[in-house]
Amino acid sequence: MSGKDKLFDKAKVAVRSTFDDEELDMELNDLIIAARDDLRVFGLVEKAKLSDTVDSSLITQAILLYVKANWGYDNPDAQRFGELYQQLKDKLSFSTQYFTGGDYEI
């Protein structure tokens, strides 16, 4: 698969995957892109959408939590990871370092 996000290998380890399947690789990569889009829509770090920029550790962690929350059908920890993702996203939104929405600073 070409065009992998730079976090692909980290995400593959985060979901404890050992698969070698191009379609599953694409699904995992799509989740990373969806996480970046969600952060961008929420007003967090416009460049989080761009896979060629350098992410902070907190943005990377948020993306990996999103992926872990949404990976697979029988994931018993999905809700917990989803809540952790939402909590981190909420915390990031209070920081002027990460929040880029509007003409004001929080």
PDB file of C-alpha atoms in Angstrom:
ATOM      1  CA  MET A   1       0.000   0.000   0.000  1.00  0.00           C
ATOM      2  CA  SER A   2       1.399   3.373  -0.955  1.00  0.00           C
ATOM      3  CA  GLY A   3       0.534   6.620   0.760  1.00  0.00           C
ATOM      4  CA  LYS A   4       0.658   5.357   4.329  1.00  0.00           C
ATOM      5  CA  ASP A   5       0.324   7.977   7.026  1.00  0.00           C
ATOM      6  CA  LYS A   6       3.526   8.542   8.983  1.00  0.00           C
ATOM      7  CA  LEU A   7       1.803   7.149  12.091  1.00  0.00           C
ATOM      8  CA  PHE A   8       0.797   3.913  10.364  1.00  0.00           C
ATOM      9  CA  ASP A   9       3.514   1.752  11.928  1.00  0.00           C
ATOM     10  CA  LYS A  10       2.824   3.155  15.415  1.00  0.00           C
ATOM     11  CA  ALA A  11      -0.909   2.586  14.955  1.00  0.00           C
ATOM     12  CA  LYS A  12      -0.325  -0.990  13.825  1.00  0.00           C
ATOM     13  CA  VAL A  13       1.622  -1.659  17.015  1.00  0.00           C
ATOM     14  CA  ALA A  14      -0.995   0.193  19.121  1.00  0.00           C
ATOM     15  CA  VAL A  15      -3.773  -2.119  17.921  1.00  0.00           C
ATOM     16  CA  ARG A  16      -1.480  -5.127  18.416  1.00  0.00           C
ATOM     17  CA  SER A  17      -1.876  -6.136  14.810  1.00  0.00           C
ATOM     18  CA  THR A  18       0.332  -8.613  13.017  1.00  0.00           C
ATOM     19  CA  PHE A  19      -1.781  -8.789   9.857  1.00  0.00           C
ATOM     20  CA  ASP A  20      -0.319  -8.473   6.398  1.00  0.00           C
ATOM     21  CA  ASP A  21      -3.419  -7.586   4.430  1.00  0.00           C
ATOM     22  CA  GLU A  22      -3.610  -4.595   2.100  1.00  0.00           C
ATOM     23  CA  GLU A  23      -7.313  -3.975   2.763  1.00  0.00           C
ATOM     24  CA  LEU A  24      -6.825  -4.001   6.533  1.00  0.00           C
ATOM     25  CA  ASP A  25      -3.815  -1.723   6.090  1.00  0.00           C
ATOM     26  CA  MET A  26      -6.043   0.699   4.179  1.00  0.00           C
ATOM     27  CA  GLU A  27      -8.698   0.523   6.906  1.00  0.00           C
ATOM     28  CA  LEU A  28      -6.114   1.307   9.587  1.00  0.00           C
ATOM     29  CA  ASN A  29      -4.709   4.168   7.526  1.00  0.00           C
ATOM     30  CA  ASP A  30      -8.248   5.520   6.997  1.00  0.00           C
ATOM     31  CA  LEU A  31      -8.781   5.553  10.772  1.00  0.00           C
ATOM     32  CA  ILE A  32      -5.643   7.644  11.207  1.00  0.00           C
ATOM     33  CA  ILE A  33      -6.886  10.099   8.598  1.00  0.00           C
ATOM     34  CA  ALA A  34     -10.318  10.186  10.272  1.00  0.00           C
ATOM     35  CA  ALA A  35      -8.656  10.982  13.607  1.00  0.00           C
ATOM     36  CA  ARG A  36      -6.724  13.841  12.010  1.00  0.00           C
ATOM     37  CA  ASP A  37      -9.938  15.124  10.426  1.00  0.00           C
ATOM     38  CA  ASP A  38     -11.793  14.933  13.751  1.00  0.00           C
ATOM     39  CA  LEU A  39      -9.090  16.965  15.485  1.00  0.00           C
ATOM     40  CA  ARG A  40      -9.139  19.513  12.677  1.00  0.00           C
ATOM     41  CA  VAL A  41     -12.945  19.829  12.697  1.00  0.00           C
ATOM     42  CA  PHE A  42     -12.839  20.291  16.468  1.00  0.00           C
ATOM     43  CA  GLY A  43     -10.476  23.245  15.930  1.00  0.00           C
ATOM     44  CA  LEU A  44      -7.343  21.514  17.093  1.00  0.00           C
ATOM     45  CA  VAL A  45      -4.138  21.994  15.176  1.00  0.00           C
ATOM     46  CA  GLU A  46      -4.968  22.631  11.557  1.00  0.00           C
ATOM     47  CA  LYS A  47      -1.815  20.795  10.573  1.00  0.00           C
ATOM     48  CA  ALA A  48      -3.029  17.636  12.332  1.00  0.00           C
ATOM     49  CA  LYS A  49      -4.756  16.842   9.029  1.00  0.00           C
ATOM     50  CA  LEU A  50      -1.474  16.808   7.157  1.00  0.00           C
ATOM     51  CA  SER A  51       0.352  13.512   7.411  1.00  0.00           C
ATOM     52  CA  ASP A  52       3.710  15.057   6.453  1.00  0.00           C
ATOM     53  CA  THR A  53       3.909  17.519   9.352  1.00  0.00           C
ATOM     54  CA  VAL A  54       5.443  16.818  12.730  1.00  0.00           C
ATOM     55  CA  ASP A  55       2.849  16.066  15.408  1.00  0.00           C
ATOM     56  CA  SER A  56       3.349  16.770  19.070  1.00  0.00           C
ATOM     57  CA  SER A  57       3.322  13.805  21.415  1.00  0.00           C
ATOM     58  CA  LEU A  58      -0.175  14.732  22.620  1.00  0.00           C
ATOM     59  CA  ILE A  59      -1.586  14.894  19.083  1.00  0.00           C
ATOM     60  CA  THR A  60       0.053  11.550  18.316  1.00  0.00           C
ATOM     61  CA  GLN A  61      -1.459  10.057  21.473  1.00  0.00           C
ATOM     62  CA  ALA A  62      -4.903  11.428  20.583  1.00  0.00           C
ATOM     63  CA  ILE A  63      -4.704   9.896  17.108  1.00  0.00           C
ATOM     64  CA  LEU A  64      -3.641   6.523  18.504  1.00  0.00           C
ATOM     65  CA  LEU A  65      -6.462   6.564  21.093  1.00  0.00           C
ATOM     66  CA  TYR A  66      -8.967   7.288  18.307  1.00  0.00           C
ATOM     67  CA  VAL A  67      -7.598   4.402  16.253  1.00  0.00           C
ATOM     68  CA  LYS A  68      -7.697   2.010  19.228  1.00  0.00           C
ATOM     69  CA  ALA A  69     -11.284   3.050  20.010  1.00  0.00           C
ATOM     70  CA  ASN A  70     -12.473   2.428  16.461  1.00  0.00           C
ATOM     71  CA  TRP A  71     -10.452  -0.620  15.406  1.00  0.00           C
ATOM     72  CA  GLY A  72     -12.256  -3.924  15.084  1.00  0.00           C
ATOM     73  CA  TYR A  73     -15.765  -5.097  15.832  1.00  0.00           C
ATOM     74  CA  ASP A  74     -15.246  -7.052  19.045  1.00  0.00           C
ATOM     75  CA  ASN A  75     -13.086  -4.579  20.911  1.00  0.00           C
ATOM     76  CA  PRO A  76     -13.958  -4.795  24.627  1.00  0.00           C
ATOM     77  CA  ASP A  77     -11.903  -1.654  25.319  1.00  0.00           C
ATOM     78  CA  ALA A  78     -13.437   0.492  22.567  1.00  0.00           C
ATOM     79  CA  GLN A  79     -15.575   2.558  24.929  1.00  0.00           C
ATOM     80  CA  ARG A  80     -12.698   3.180  27.329  1.00  0.00           C
ATOM     81  CA  PHE A  81     -10.358   4.282  24.531  1.00  0.00           C
ATOM     82  CA  GLY A  82     -13.103   6.462  23.062  1.00  0.00           C
ATOM     83  CA  GLU A  83     -13.609   8.178  26.408  1.00  0.00           C
ATOM     84  CA  LEU A  84      -9.859   8.683  26.828  1.00  0.00           C
ATOM     85  CA  TYR A  85      -9.686  10.170  23.321  1.00  0.00           C
ATOM     86  CA  GLN A  86     -12.537  12.559  24.118  1.00  0.00           C
ATOM     87  CA  GLN A  87     -10.943  13.590  27.424  1.00  0.00           C
ATOM     88  CA  LEU A  88      -7.604  14.317  25.755  1.00  0.00           C
ATOM     89  CA  LYS A  89      -9.308  16.206  22.930  1.00  0.00           C
ATOM     90  CA  ASP A  90     -11.195  18.296  25.503  1.00  0.00           C
ATOM     91  CA  LYS A  91      -7.973  19.082  27.385  1.00  0.00           C
ATOM     92  CA  LEU A  92      -6.194  20.070  24.186  1.00  0.00           C
ATOM     93  CA  SER A  93      -9.025  22.454  23.317  1.00  0.00           C
ATOM     94  CA  PHE A  94      -8.182  24.553  26.403  1.00  0.00           C
ATOM     95  CA  SER A  95      -4.620  25.136  25.243  1.00  0.00           C
ATOM     96  CA  THR A  96      -3.775  28.041  22.945  1.00  0.00           C
ATOM     97  CA  GLN A  97      -0.891  25.893  21.683  1.00  0.00           C
ATOM     98  CA  TYR A  98      -3.324  23.438  20.091  1.00  0.00           C
ATOM     99  CA  PHE A  99      -6.591  25.285  19.605  1.00  0.00           C
ATOM    100  CA  THR A 100      -6.674  27.164  16.289  1.00  0.00           C
ATOM    101  CA  GLY A 101     -10.387  27.940  15.883  1.00  0.00           C
ATOM    102  CA  GLY A 102     -11.915  31.408  15.833  1.00  0.00           C
ATOM    103  CA  ASP A 103     -10.326  34.822  16.301  1.00  0.00           C
ATOM    104  CA  TYR A 104      -9.852  34.430  20.030  1.00  0.00           C
ATOM    105  CA  GLU A 105      -7.682  32.504  22.402  1.00  0.00           C
ATOM    106  CA  ILE A 106      -9.006  30.404  25.220  1.00  0.00           C
TER     107      ILE A 106
END
